[in-house]
Tab-separated table of N, CA and C in Angstrom:
chain	number	residue	atom	x	y	z
E	1	MET	N	-8.522	-19.477	7.319
E	1	MET	CA	-7.716	-18.810	6.312
E	1	MET	C	-6.317	-18.602	6.869
E	2	THR	N	-5.323	-18.811	6.037
E	2	THR	CA	-3.943	-18.588	6.424
E	2	THR	C	-3.614	-17.126	6.237
E	3	ALA	N	-2.980	-16.536	7.207
E	3	ALA	CA	-2.620	-15.126	7.111
E	3	ALA	C	-1.173	-14.981	6.677
E	4	MET	N	-0.903	-13.920	5.916
E	4	MET	CA	0.441	-13.616	5.466
E	4	MET	C	1.335	-13.342	6.671
E	5	LEU	N	0.804	-12.723	7.681
E	5	LEU	CA	1.541	-12.371	8.868
E	5	LEU	C	0.856	-13.009	10.062
E	6	SER	N	1.623	-13.578	10.961
E	6	SER	CA	0.993	-14.213	12.110
E	6	SER	C	0.529	-13.166	13.103
E	7	ALA	N	-0.624	-13.415	13.692
E	7	ALA	CA	-1.171	-12.477	14.676
E	7	ALA	C	-0.561	-12.772	16.034
E	8	THR	N	0.054	-11.782	16.633
E	8	THR	CA	0.584	-11.915	17.973
E	8	THR	C	-0.191	-10.973	18.874
E	9	ASN	N	-0.234	-11.288	20.128
E	9	ASN	CA	-0.996	-10.463	21.069
E	9	ASN	C	-0.081	-9.471	21.770
E	10	SER	N	0.160	-8.342	21.140
E	10	SER	CA	0.904	-7.275	21.773
E	10	SER	C	-0.095	-6.346	22.440
E	11	PRO	N	0.347	-5.522	23.388
E	11	PRO	CA	-0.579	-4.588	24.036
E	11	PRO	C	-1.296	-3.682	23.042
E	12	ALA	N	-0.645	-3.326	21.934
E	12	ALA	CA	-1.271	-2.453	20.933
E	12	ALA	C	-2.417	-3.146	20.214
E	13	GLN	N	-2.497	-4.479	20.334
E	13	GLN	CA	-3.527	-5.230	19.623
E	13	GLN	C	-4.657	-5.682	20.547
E	14	GLU	N	-4.601	-5.331	21.801
E	14	GLU	CA	-5.651	-5.714	22.742
E	14	GLU	C	-6.994	-5.171	22.281
E	15	GLY	N	-8.021	-5.985	22.374
E	15	GLY	CA	-9.364	-5.560	22.030
E	15	GLY	C	-9.707	-5.689	20.557
E	16	TYR	N	-8.775	-6.153	19.743
E	16	TYR	CA	-9.045	-6.338	18.319
E	16	TYR	C	-9.452	-7.783	18.043
E	17	THR	N	-10.282	-7.970	17.034
E	17	THR	CA	-10.597	-9.316	16.563
E	17	THR	C	-9.346	-9.893	15.901
E	18	GLU	N	-9.374	-11.170	15.565
E	18	GLU	CA	-8.236	-11.775	14.856
E	18	GLU	C	-8.011	-11.065	13.518
E	19	GLN	N	-9.103	-10.724	12.818
E	19	GLN	CA	-8.961	-10.000	11.552
E	19	GLN	C	-8.330	-8.621	11.788
E	20	GLY	N	-8.757	-7.953	12.844
E	20	GLY	CA	-8.191	-6.649	13.181
E	20	GLY	C	-6.712	-6.737	13.510
E	21	LYS	N	-6.315	-7.792	14.209
E	21	LYS	CA	-4.890	-7.988	14.523
E	21	LYS	C	-4.076	-8.205	13.252
E	22	ARG	N	-4.612	-8.999	12.325
E	22	ARG	CA	-3.913	-9.202	11.050
E	22	ARG	C	-3.845	-7.888	10.274
E	23	GLY	N	-4.941	-7.125	10.299
E	23	GLY	CA	-4.953	-5.829	9.631
E	23	GLY	C	-3.910	-4.884	10.200
E	24	LEU	N	-3.772	-4.868	11.519
E	24	LEU	CA	-2.742	-4.045	12.158
E	24	LEU	C	-1.353	-4.450	11.699
E	25	GLN	N	-1.131	-5.750	11.582
E	25	GLN	CA	0.184	-6.209	11.143
E	25	GLN	C	0.470	-5.803	9.699
E	26	VAL	N	-0.555	-5.833	8.857
E	26	VAL	CA	-0.373	-5.374	7.482
E	26	VAL	C	-0.021	-3.890	7.481
E	27	LEU	N	-0.753	-3.094	8.259
E	27	LEU	CA	-0.455	-1.655	8.356
E	27	LEU	C	0.970	-1.429	8.833
E	28	GLN	N	1.373	-2.138	9.869
E	28	GLN	CA	2.691	-1.936	10.448
E	28	GLN	C	3.805	-2.399	9.517
E	29	SER	N	3.546	-3.435	8.717
E	29	SER	CA	4.584	-3.908	7.801
E	29	SER	C	4.890	-2.861	6.735
E	30	GLY	N	3.891	-2.123	6.313
E	30	GLY	CA	4.110	-1.072	5.332
E	30	GLY	C	4.652	0.206	5.931
E	31	ALA	N	4.565	0.317	7.244
E	31	ALA	CA	5.031	1.525	7.938
E	31	ALA	C	6.332	1.257	8.684
E	32	ASP	N	7.099	0.268	8.231
E	32	ASP	CA	8.387	-0.065	8.831
E	32	ASP	C	8.240	-0.468	10.300
E	33	GLY	N	7.092	-1.066	10.652
E	33	GLY	CA	6.874	-1.531	12.013
E	33	GLY	C	6.727	-0.434	13.046
E	34	LYS	N	6.472	0.799	12.609
E	34	LYS	CA	6.398	1.941	13.524
E	34	LYS	C	4.981	2.226	13.996
E	35	GLY	N	4.134	1.232	14.010
E	35	GLY	CA	2.757	1.446	14.440
E	35	GLY	C	1.877	1.861	13.281
E	36	LYS	N	0.745	2.399	13.622
E	36	LYS	CA	-0.201	2.820	12.589
E	36	LYS	C	0.333	4.041	11.854
E	37	PRO	N	0.242	4.030	10.531
E	37	PRO	CA	0.645	5.221	9.784
E	37	PRO	C	-0.255	6.404	10.152
E	38	PRO	N	0.266	7.622	10.089
E	38	PRO	CA	-0.520	8.804	10.476
E	38	PRO	C	-1.846	8.925	9.735
E	39	HIS	N	-1.874	8.592	8.454
E	39	HIS	CA	-3.130	8.725	7.711
E	39	HIS	C	-4.193	7.775	8.251
E	40	PHE	N	-3.781	6.604	8.729
E	40	PHE	CA	-4.766	5.667	9.264
E	40	PHE	C	-5.212	6.086	10.659
E	41	ALA	N	-4.293	6.579	11.460
E	41	ALA	CA	-4.668	7.084	12.788
E	41	ALA	C	-5.677	8.224	12.655
E	42	GLN	N	-5.497	9.084	11.652
E	42	GLN	CA	-6.447	10.177	11.418
E	42	GLN	C	-7.792	9.631	10.961
E	43	LEU	N	-7.774	8.610	10.109
E	43	LEU	CA	-9.023	7.985	9.667
E	43	LEU	C	-9.792	7.430	10.863
E	44	GLU	N	-9.078	6.831	11.817
E	44	GLU	CA	-9.736	6.300	13.017
E	44	GLU	C	-10.421	7.399	13.820
E	45	LYS	N	-9.813	8.573	13.867
E	45	LYS	CA	-10.408	9.692	14.600
E	45	LYS	C	-11.622	10.253	13.871
E	46	ASP	N	-11.477	10.438	12.563
E	46	ASP	CA	-12.516	11.103	11.788
E	46	ASP	C	-13.662	10.182	11.382
E	47	PHE	N	-13.341	8.965	11.015
E	47	PHE	CA	-14.324	8.004	10.512
E	47	PHE	C	-14.057	6.634	11.141
E	48	PRO	N	-14.336	6.479	12.432
E	48	PRO	CA	-13.963	5.242	13.124
E	48	PRO	C	-14.575	3.980	12.521
E	49	TYR	N	-15.811	4.043	12.067
E	49	TYR	CA	-16.424	2.845	11.490
E	49	TYR	C	-15.715	2.458	10.192
E	50	LEU	N	-15.436	3.436	9.330
E	50	LEU	CA	-14.720	3.170	8.087
E	50	LEU	C	-13.326	2.608	8.377
E	51	ALA	N	-12.649	3.159	9.370
E	51	ALA	CA	-11.330	2.646	9.752
E	51	ALA	C	-11.435	1.196	10.213
E	52	ASN	N	-12.469	0.894	10.989
E	52	ASN	CA	-12.625	-0.464	11.505
E	52	ASN	C	-12.887	-1.471	10.389
E	53	ILE	N	-13.785	-1.146	9.461
E	53	ILE	CA	-14.063	-2.118	8.397
E	53	ILE	C	-12.882	-2.224	7.435
E	54	THR	N	-12.136	-1.144	7.275
E	54	THR	CA	-10.916	-1.207	6.458
E	54	THR	C	-9.900	-2.119	7.129
E	55	LEU	N	-9.718	-1.939	8.421
E	55	LEU	CA	-8.755	-2.736	9.173
E	55	LEU	C	-9.127	-4.217	9.171
E	56	GLU	N	-10.385	-4.509	9.456
E	56	GLU	CA	-10.787	-5.903	9.594
E	56	GLU	C	-10.990	-6.611	8.264
E	57	TYR	N	-11.664	-5.966	7.316
E	57	TYR	CA	-11.948	-6.661	6.060
E	57	TYR	C	-10.836	-6.442	5.023
E	58	ALA	N	-10.658	-5.193	4.603
E	58	ALA	CA	-9.718	-4.931	3.513
E	58	ALA	C	-8.301	-5.387	3.870
E	59	LEU	N	-7.859	-5.052	5.068
E	59	LEU	CA	-6.498	-5.408	5.469
E	59	LEU	C	-6.420	-6.780	6.130
E	60	GLY	N	-7.300	-7.027	7.087
E	60	GLY	CA	-7.230	-8.272	7.859
E	60	GLY	C	-7.684	-9.507	7.122
E	61	GLU	N	-8.612	-9.354	6.191
E	61	GLU	CA	-9.113	-10.514	5.440
E	61	GLU	C	-8.475	-10.634	4.061
E	62	ILE	N	-8.278	-9.522	3.359
E	62	ILE	CA	-7.811	-9.586	1.977
E	62	ILE	C	-6.304	-9.348	1.865
E	63	TRP	N	-5.819	-8.204	2.335
E	63	TRP	CA	-4.391	-7.895	2.190
E	63	TRP	C	-3.513	-8.840	3.001
E	64	ALA	N	-4.039	-9.465	4.031
E	64	ALA	CA	-3.231	-10.363	4.876
E	64	ALA	C	-3.115	-11.772	4.310
E	65	ARG	N	-3.813	-12.073	3.238
E	65	ARG	CA	-3.716	-13.415	2.648
E	65	ARG	C	-2.289	-13.677	2.172
E	66	ASP	N	-1.919	-14.957	2.139
E	66	ASP	CA	-0.543	-15.287	1.770
E	66	ASP	C	-0.398	-15.857	0.360
E	67	VAL	N	-1.397	-15.692	-0.478
E	67	VAL	CA	-1.318	-16.208	-1.847
E	67	VAL	C	-0.270	-15.429	-2.650
E	68	LEU	N	-0.223	-14.114	-2.474
E	68	LEU	CA	0.786	-13.272	-3.106
E	68	LEU	C	1.772	-12.812	-2.035
E	69	ASP	N	3.029	-12.669	-2.411
E	69	ASP	CA	3.981	-12.099	-1.461
E	69	ASP	C	3.668	-10.606	-1.316
E	70	PRO	N	4.129	-9.983	-0.244
E	70	PRO	CA	3.761	-8.580	0.015
E	70	PRO	C	4.120	-7.603	-1.112
E	71	VAL	N	5.263	-7.779	-1.759
E	71	VAL	CA	5.639	-6.861	-2.836
E	71	VAL	C	4.710	-7.034	-4.035
E	72	THR	N	4.446	-8.269	-4.422
E	72	THR	CA	3.544	-8.517	-5.547
E	72	THR	C	2.159	-7.961	-5.254
E	73	ARG	N	1.697	-8.136	-4.025
E	73	ARG	CA	0.388	-7.606	-3.637
E	73	ARG	C	0.362	-6.087	-3.783
E	74	GLN	N	1.418	-5.422	-3.338
E	74	GLN	CA	1.470	-3.956	-3.451
E	74	GLN	C	1.521	-3.518	-4.915
E	75	LEU	N	2.314	-4.195	-5.734
E	75	LEU	CA	2.399	-3.834	-7.150
E	75	LEU	C	1.053	-4.011	-7.839
E	76	THR	N	0.357	-5.077	-7.500
E	76	THR	CA	-0.970	-5.319	-8.060
E	76	THR	C	-1.933	-4.217	-7.630
E	77	GLY	N	-1.886	-3.874	-6.355
E	77	GLY	CA	-2.723	-2.782	-5.855
E	77	GLY	C	-2.390	-1.460	-6.526
E	78	LEU	N	-1.102	-1.195	-6.724
E	78	LEU	CA	-0.705	0.045	-7.385
E	78	LEU	C	-1.272	0.134	-8.794
E	79	ALA	N	-1.238	-0.973	-9.517
E	79	ALA	CA	-1.797	-0.969	-10.868
E	79	ALA	C	-3.289	-0.639	-10.833
E	80	ALA	N	-3.990	-1.224	-9.877
E	80	ALA	CA	-5.429	-0.959	-9.763
E	80	ALA	C	-5.687	0.501	-9.383
E	81	PHE	N	-4.944	1.018	-8.417
E	81	PHE	CA	-5.144	2.413	-8.002
E	81	PHE	C	-4.833	3.374	-9.150
E	82	ALA	N	-3.754	3.118	-9.882
E	82	ALA	CA	-3.406	3.976	-11.016
E	82	ALA	C	-4.482	3.891	-12.096
E	83	ALA	N	-4.950	2.686	-12.386
E	83	ALA	CA	-5.965	2.500	-13.425
E	83	ALA	C	-7.270	3.200	-13.066
E	84	GLN	N	-7.599	3.212	-11.771
E	84	GLN	CA	-8.833	3.860	-11.315
E	84	GLN	C	-8.670	5.363	-11.126
E	85	GLY	N	-7.431	5.821	-11.085
E	85	GLY	CA	-7.188	7.232	-10.820
E	85	GLY	C	-7.319	7.588	-9.348
E	86	THR	N	-7.203	6.611	-8.463
E	86	THR	CA	-7.267	6.873	-7.016
E	86	THR	C	-5.845	7.146	-6.520
E	87	LEU	N	-5.443	8.387	-6.731
E	87	LEU	CA	-4.041	8.749	-6.552
E	87	LEU	C	-3.607	8.873	-5.094
E	88	ASN	N	-4.509	9.199	-4.181
E	88	ASN	CA	-4.118	9.217	-2.771
E	88	ASN	C	-3.721	7.819	-2.313
E	89	GLN	N	-4.509	6.819	-2.700
E	89	GLN	CA	-4.176	5.442	-2.345
E	89	GLN	C	-2.911	5.001	-3.079
E	90	PHE	N	-2.768	5.433	-4.327
E	90	PHE	CA	-1.551	5.113	-5.077
E	90	PHE	C	-0.328	5.628	-4.331
E	91	ARG	N	-0.388	6.873	-3.863
E	91	ARG	CA	0.746	7.478	-3.142
E	91	ARG	C	1.105	6.661	-1.889
E	92	VAL	N	0.115	6.351	-1.086
E	92	VAL	CA	0.356	5.605	0.159
E	92	VAL	C	0.968	4.239	-0.146
E	93	HIS	N	0.381	3.538	-1.113
E	93	HIS	CA	0.841	2.180	-1.387
E	93	HIS	C	2.168	2.155	-2.141
E	94	ALA	N	2.510	3.207	-2.871
E	94	ALA	CA	3.842	3.284	-3.472
E	94	ALA	C	4.898	3.330	-2.374
E	95	GLY	N	4.625	4.108	-1.331
E	95	GLY	CA	5.538	4.137	-0.183
E	95	GLY	C	5.632	2.790	0.506
E	96	TYR	N	4.485	2.138	0.689
E	96	TYR	CA	4.489	0.802	1.287
E	96	TYR	C	5.298	-0.166	0.434
E	97	ALA	N	5.092	-0.117	-0.885
E	97	ALA	CA	5.794	-1.043	-1.778
E	97	ALA	C	7.310	-0.881	-1.641
E	98	LEU	N	7.777	0.360	-1.633
E	98	LEU	CA	9.212	0.601	-1.462
E	98	LEU	C	9.692	0.098	-0.106
E	99	GLN	N	8.908	0.349	0.932
E	99	GLN	CA	9.274	-0.098	2.272
E	99	GLN	C	9.378	-1.624	2.343
E	100	LEU	N	8.522	-2.297	1.608
E	100	LEU	CA	8.500	-3.761	1.624
E	100	LEU	C	9.534	-4.387	0.696
E	101	GLY	N	10.260	-3.563	-0.074
E	101	GLY	CA	11.340	-4.092	-0.895
E	101	GLY	C	11.141	-4.008	-2.395
E	102	ALA	N	10.048	-3.415	-2.860
E	102	ALA	CA	9.884	-3.221	-4.301
E	102	ALA	C	10.942	-2.235	-4.782
E	103	THR	N	11.402	-2.425	-5.992
E	103	THR	CA	12.397	-1.516	-6.552
E	103	THR	C	11.696	-0.362	-7.274
E	104	PRO	N	12.389	0.755	-7.388
E	104	PRO	CA	11.820	1.854	-8.166
E	104	PRO	C	11.469	1.417	-9.597
E	105	GLU	N	12.293	0.564	-10.173
E	105	GLU	CA	12.022	0.076	-11.526
E	105	GLU	C	10.702	-0.685	-11.583
E	106	GLN	N	10.406	-1.477	-10.559
E	106	GLN	CA	9.141	-2.207	-10.530
E	106	GLN	C	7.959	-1.243	-10.473
E	107	LEU	N	8.069	-0.186	-9.682
E	107	LEU	CA	6.984	0.788	-9.606
E	107	LEU	C	6.802	1.507	-10.932
E	108	MET	N	7.892	1.806	-11.597
E	108	MET	CA	7.783	2.454	-12.905
E	108	MET	C	7.158	1.506	-13.927
E	109	GLU	N	7.458	0.231	-13.830
E	109	GLU	CA	6.876	-0.748	-14.748
E	109	GLU	C	5.359	-0.792	-14.617
E	110	VAL	N	4.864	-0.629	-13.387
E	110	VAL	CA	3.419	-0.556	-13.174
E	110	VAL	C	2.832	0.595	-13.987
E	111	ILE	N	3.497	1.735	-13.953
E	111	ILE	CA	3.023	2.905	-14.708
E	111	ILE	C	2.957	2.575	-16.199
E	112	TYR	N	3.986	1.921	-16.704
E	112	TYR	CA	4.013	1.587	-18.130
E	112	TYR	C	2.863	0.659	-18.497
E	113	LEU	N	2.564	-0.309	-17.637
E	113	LEU	CA	1.459	-1.235	-17.903
E	113	LEU	C	0.110	-0.526	-17.891
E	114	VAL	N	-0.027	0.486	-17.055
E	114	VAL	CA	-1.286	1.222	-16.965
E	114	VAL	C	-1.595	1.950	-18.277
E	115	THR	N	-0.558	2.314	-19.034
E	115	THR	CA	-0.830	2.968	-20.318
E	115	THR	C	-1.611	2.038	-21.238
E	116	VAL	N	-1.371	0.745	-21.130
E	116	VAL	CA	-2.052	-0.232	-21.981
E	116	VAL	C	-3.486	-0.453	-21.507
E	117	THR	N	-3.678	-0.605	-20.215
E	117	THR	CA	-5.004	-0.958	-19.695
E	117	THR	C	-5.923	0.231	-19.495
E	118	SER	N	-5.360	1.401	-19.185
E	118	SER	CA	-6.202	2.535	-18.814
E	118	SER	C	-5.876	3.826	-19.542
E	119	GLY	N	-4.846	3.809	-20.356
E	119	GLY	CA	-4.518	4.973	-21.164
E	119	GLY	C	-3.461	5.878	-20.554
E	120	SER	N	-2.924	6.701	-21.425
E	120	SER	CA	-1.851	7.611	-21.020
E	120	SER	C	-2.258	8.622	-19.953
E	121	PRO	N	-3.473	9.196	-19.994
E	121	PRO	CA	-3.807	10.170	-18.952
E	121	PRO	C	-3.706	9.588	-17.531
E	122	ARG	N	-4.213	8.381	-17.321
E	122	ARG	CA	-4.116	7.772	-15.987
E	122	ARG	C	-2.655	7.481	-15.644
E	123	ALA	N	-1.900	6.983	-16.614
E	123	ALA	CA	-0.488	6.691	-16.369
E	123	ALA	C	0.290	7.964	-16.063
E	124	LEU	N	0.008	9.033	-16.784
E	124	LEU	CA	0.697	10.305	-16.542
E	124	LEU	C	0.376	10.855	-15.152
E	125	ASP	N	-0.882	10.764	-14.741
E	125	ASP	CA	-1.255	11.212	-13.390
E	125	ASP	C	-0.499	10.410	-12.327
E	126	ALA	N	-0.491	9.082	-12.492
E	126	ALA	CA	0.198	8.225	-11.522
E	126	ALA	C	1.702	8.480	-11.553
E	127	ALA	N	2.265	8.741	-12.736
E	127	ALA	CA	3.699	9.023	-12.846
E	127	ALA	C	4.062	10.288	-12.068
E	128	GLY	N	3.200	11.287	-12.123
E	128	GLY	CA	3.448	12.506	-11.362
E	128	GLY	C	3.476	12.255	-9.870
E	129	VAL	N	2.550	11.440	-9.397
E	129	VAL	CA	2.518	11.091	-7.971
E	129	VAL	C	3.743	10.254	-7.615
E	130	LEU	N	4.089	9.305	-8.474
E	130	LEU	CA	5.246	8.456	-8.195
E	130	LEU	C	6.524	9.285	-8.130
E	131	LYS	N	6.651	10.266	-8.987
E	131	LYS	CA	7.825	11.146	-8.933
E	131	LYS	C	7.900	11.851	-7.574
E	132	GLU	N	6.765	12.306	-7.056
E	132	GLU	CA	6.742	12.950	-5.738
E	132	GLU	C	7.172	11.968	-4.648
E	133	VAL	N	6.676	10.728	-4.714
E	133	VAL	CA	7.064	9.708	-3.727
E	133	VAL	C	8.562	9.448	-3.821
E	134	PHE	N	9.078	9.318	-5.032
E	134	PHE	CA	10.517	9.098	-5.210
E	134	PHE	C	11.310	10.253	-4.605
E	135	THR	N	10.872	11.472	-4.858
E	135	THR	CA	11.570	12.635	-4.307
E	135	THR	C	11.584	12.588	-2.779
E	136	GLU	N	10.430	12.259	-2.174
E	136	GLU	CA	10.342	12.144	-0.716
E	136	GLU	C	11.277	11.083	-0.170
E	137	LYS	N	11.510	10.025	-0.949
E	137	LYS	CA	12.345	8.895	-0.520
E	137	LYS	C	13.804	9.057	-0.950
E	138	GLY	N	14.129	10.175	-1.607
E	138	GLY	CA	15.502	10.409	-2.038
E	138	GLY	C	15.905	9.627	-3.277
E	139	ILE	N	14.940	9.214	-4.073
E	139	ILE	CA	15.213	8.481	-5.308
E	139	ILE	C	15.225	9.489	-6.448
E	140	THR	N	16.319	9.538	-7.181
E	140	THR	CA	16.507	10.525	-8.240
E	140	THR	C	16.125	9.941	-9.593
E	141	LEU	N	15.397	10.728	-10.350
E	141	LEU	CA	15.027	10.358	-11.723
E	141	LEU	C	15.895	11.153	-12.700
E	142	PRO	N	16.196	10.636	-13.852
E	142	PRO	CA	15.799	9.301	-14.311
E	142	PRO	C	16.646	8.232	-13.633
E	143	LEU	N	16.058	7.066	-13.487
E	143	LEU	CA	16.803	5.932	-12.955
E	143	LEU	C	17.834	5.504	-13.986
E	144	LYS	N	18.966	4.988	-13.504
E	144	LYS	CA	20.017	4.549	-14.433
E	144	LYS	C	19.494	3.504	-15.420
E	145	SER	N	18.582	2.653	-14.949
E	145	SER	CA	18.054	1.607	-15.820
E	145	SER	C	17.151	2.181	-16.923
E	146	GLU	N	16.724	3.432	-16.770
E	146	GLU	CA	15.827	4.046	-17.743
E	146	GLU	C	16.573	4.863	-18.799
E	147	THR	N	17.843	5.086	-18.588
E	147	THR	CA	18.603	5.883	-19.558
E	147	THR	C	19.324	4.949	-20.516
E	148	LYS	N	19.426	5.378	-21.740
E	148	LYS	CA	20.089	4.538	-22.759
E	148	LYS	C	21.308	5.213	-23.294
């Protein structure tokens, strides 16, 4: 399988499988290359097996694929998280999407699409979380593109 990010052998990746190395790179790409995000480091402490299978399978096998570019992959994931009402994951991946170059307008468009597939309550919940992420990132609402 071709990986979206090439696996390199840095000291931080010693002892990981190839899938684990790809998973680490996916984590680091969303965290501005600053290592493991704090929420994942905590998951490793509290639930090491869950962290390992997340790293190797979800991130190393699925998220590391190169069929979609990283921004498209994040936007797709955001739509799924919003539709399911999994708002903690939505929050984390909204930050990743912005870090990877998604625009605030693209994230808002995801919310609008969720109204069609999953209804206004799910979209409203996700919009509230997205507003918090925007505030944390210094993005002011309403966006100029949203005002008429």
